[in-house]
Structures are given as structure tokens and as C-alpha cells.
XYZ file of C-alpha atoms in Angstrom:
66
model
C 133.240 129.911 101.351
C 132.546 128.303 104.713
C 129.558 126.259 103.518
C 131.544 124.673 100.684
C 134.523 123.911 102.911
C 132.308 122.192 105.492
C 130.423 120.289 102.801
C 133.622 119.115 101.082
C 134.975 117.958 104.448
C 131.772 115.968 104.974
C 132.035 114.457 101.479
C 135.670 113.458 102.031
C 134.662 111.639 105.210
C 132.029 109.615 103.333
C 133.469 108.964 99.872
C 131.584 105.684 99.463
C 128.295 107.583 99.435
C 129.424 109.280 96.222
C 130.212 106.070 94.347
C 126.737 105.649 92.766
C 126.699 109.263 91.568
C 130.222 109.053 90.146
C 129.406 105.747 88.420
C 126.244 107.229 86.911
C 128.164 110.302 85.727
C 130.613 108.051 83.876
C 127.633 106.631 81.951
C 126.057 109.970 81.062
C 124.379 113.060 82.411
C 123.449 113.224 86.084
C 120.898 115.771 87.252
C 121.331 117.099 90.784
C 118.260 118.667 92.379
C 118.095 121.206 95.170
C 115.412 123.184 96.947
C 117.384 126.300 97.824
C 116.501 129.722 96.468
C 120.215 130.418 96.173
C 121.171 129.007 92.781
C 124.908 129.530 93.328
C 125.390 128.327 96.904
C 123.605 125.051 97.596
C 124.331 121.354 98.074
C 123.844 120.445 94.409
C 126.322 123.059 93.174
C 128.831 122.122 95.876
C 128.431 118.413 95.077
C 128.936 119.059 91.358
C 132.052 121.111 92.051
C 133.446 118.450 94.380
C 132.874 115.595 91.922
C 134.290 117.596 89.016
C 137.335 118.515 91.097
C 137.930 114.895 92.040
C 137.518 113.850 88.416
C 140.113 116.424 87.272
C 142.540 115.201 89.948
C 142.010 111.608 88.831
C 142.599 112.421 85.146
C 145.697 114.408 86.038
C 147.072 111.491 88.067
C 146.389 109.037 85.211
C 148.241 111.310 82.761
C 151.293 111.494 85.052
C 151.348 107.718 85.571
C 150.880 106.852 81.881
């Protein structure tokens, strides 16, 4: 969807902003809040999907290198 594509592009241009969230997620559960009525299309869901996607890519890369 267009919103997610734009949001992911914005996240890729500012990866350092994600570092605290990613570090916290490595320690345990992170709760993302949002104020949208749309529970499926909002910043928190897009951010979760982006971070999970990056995490899967990272694990896949580590498996290929190991």
C-alpha cells in the first residue's frame, strides 16, 4: 500500500532513529502506541512490520555467513 511504502522509505532514510527501539526489542517486549482508528493501517503496525522485516533479513544474512 502507498502509506506503507512511503513510511518504509522514510524509515530507511533515518535508520539511526530506530536504534533505541531495536535495542529495546532485543531485551524484551516493546509496545508501540498509535491513535488511529484504523487498527491495520497505521504507523505502529507499519513500524512493527518494518522492524520485523529487517530482523528477518539480518537473521538470514547471519545464517548464510555462518
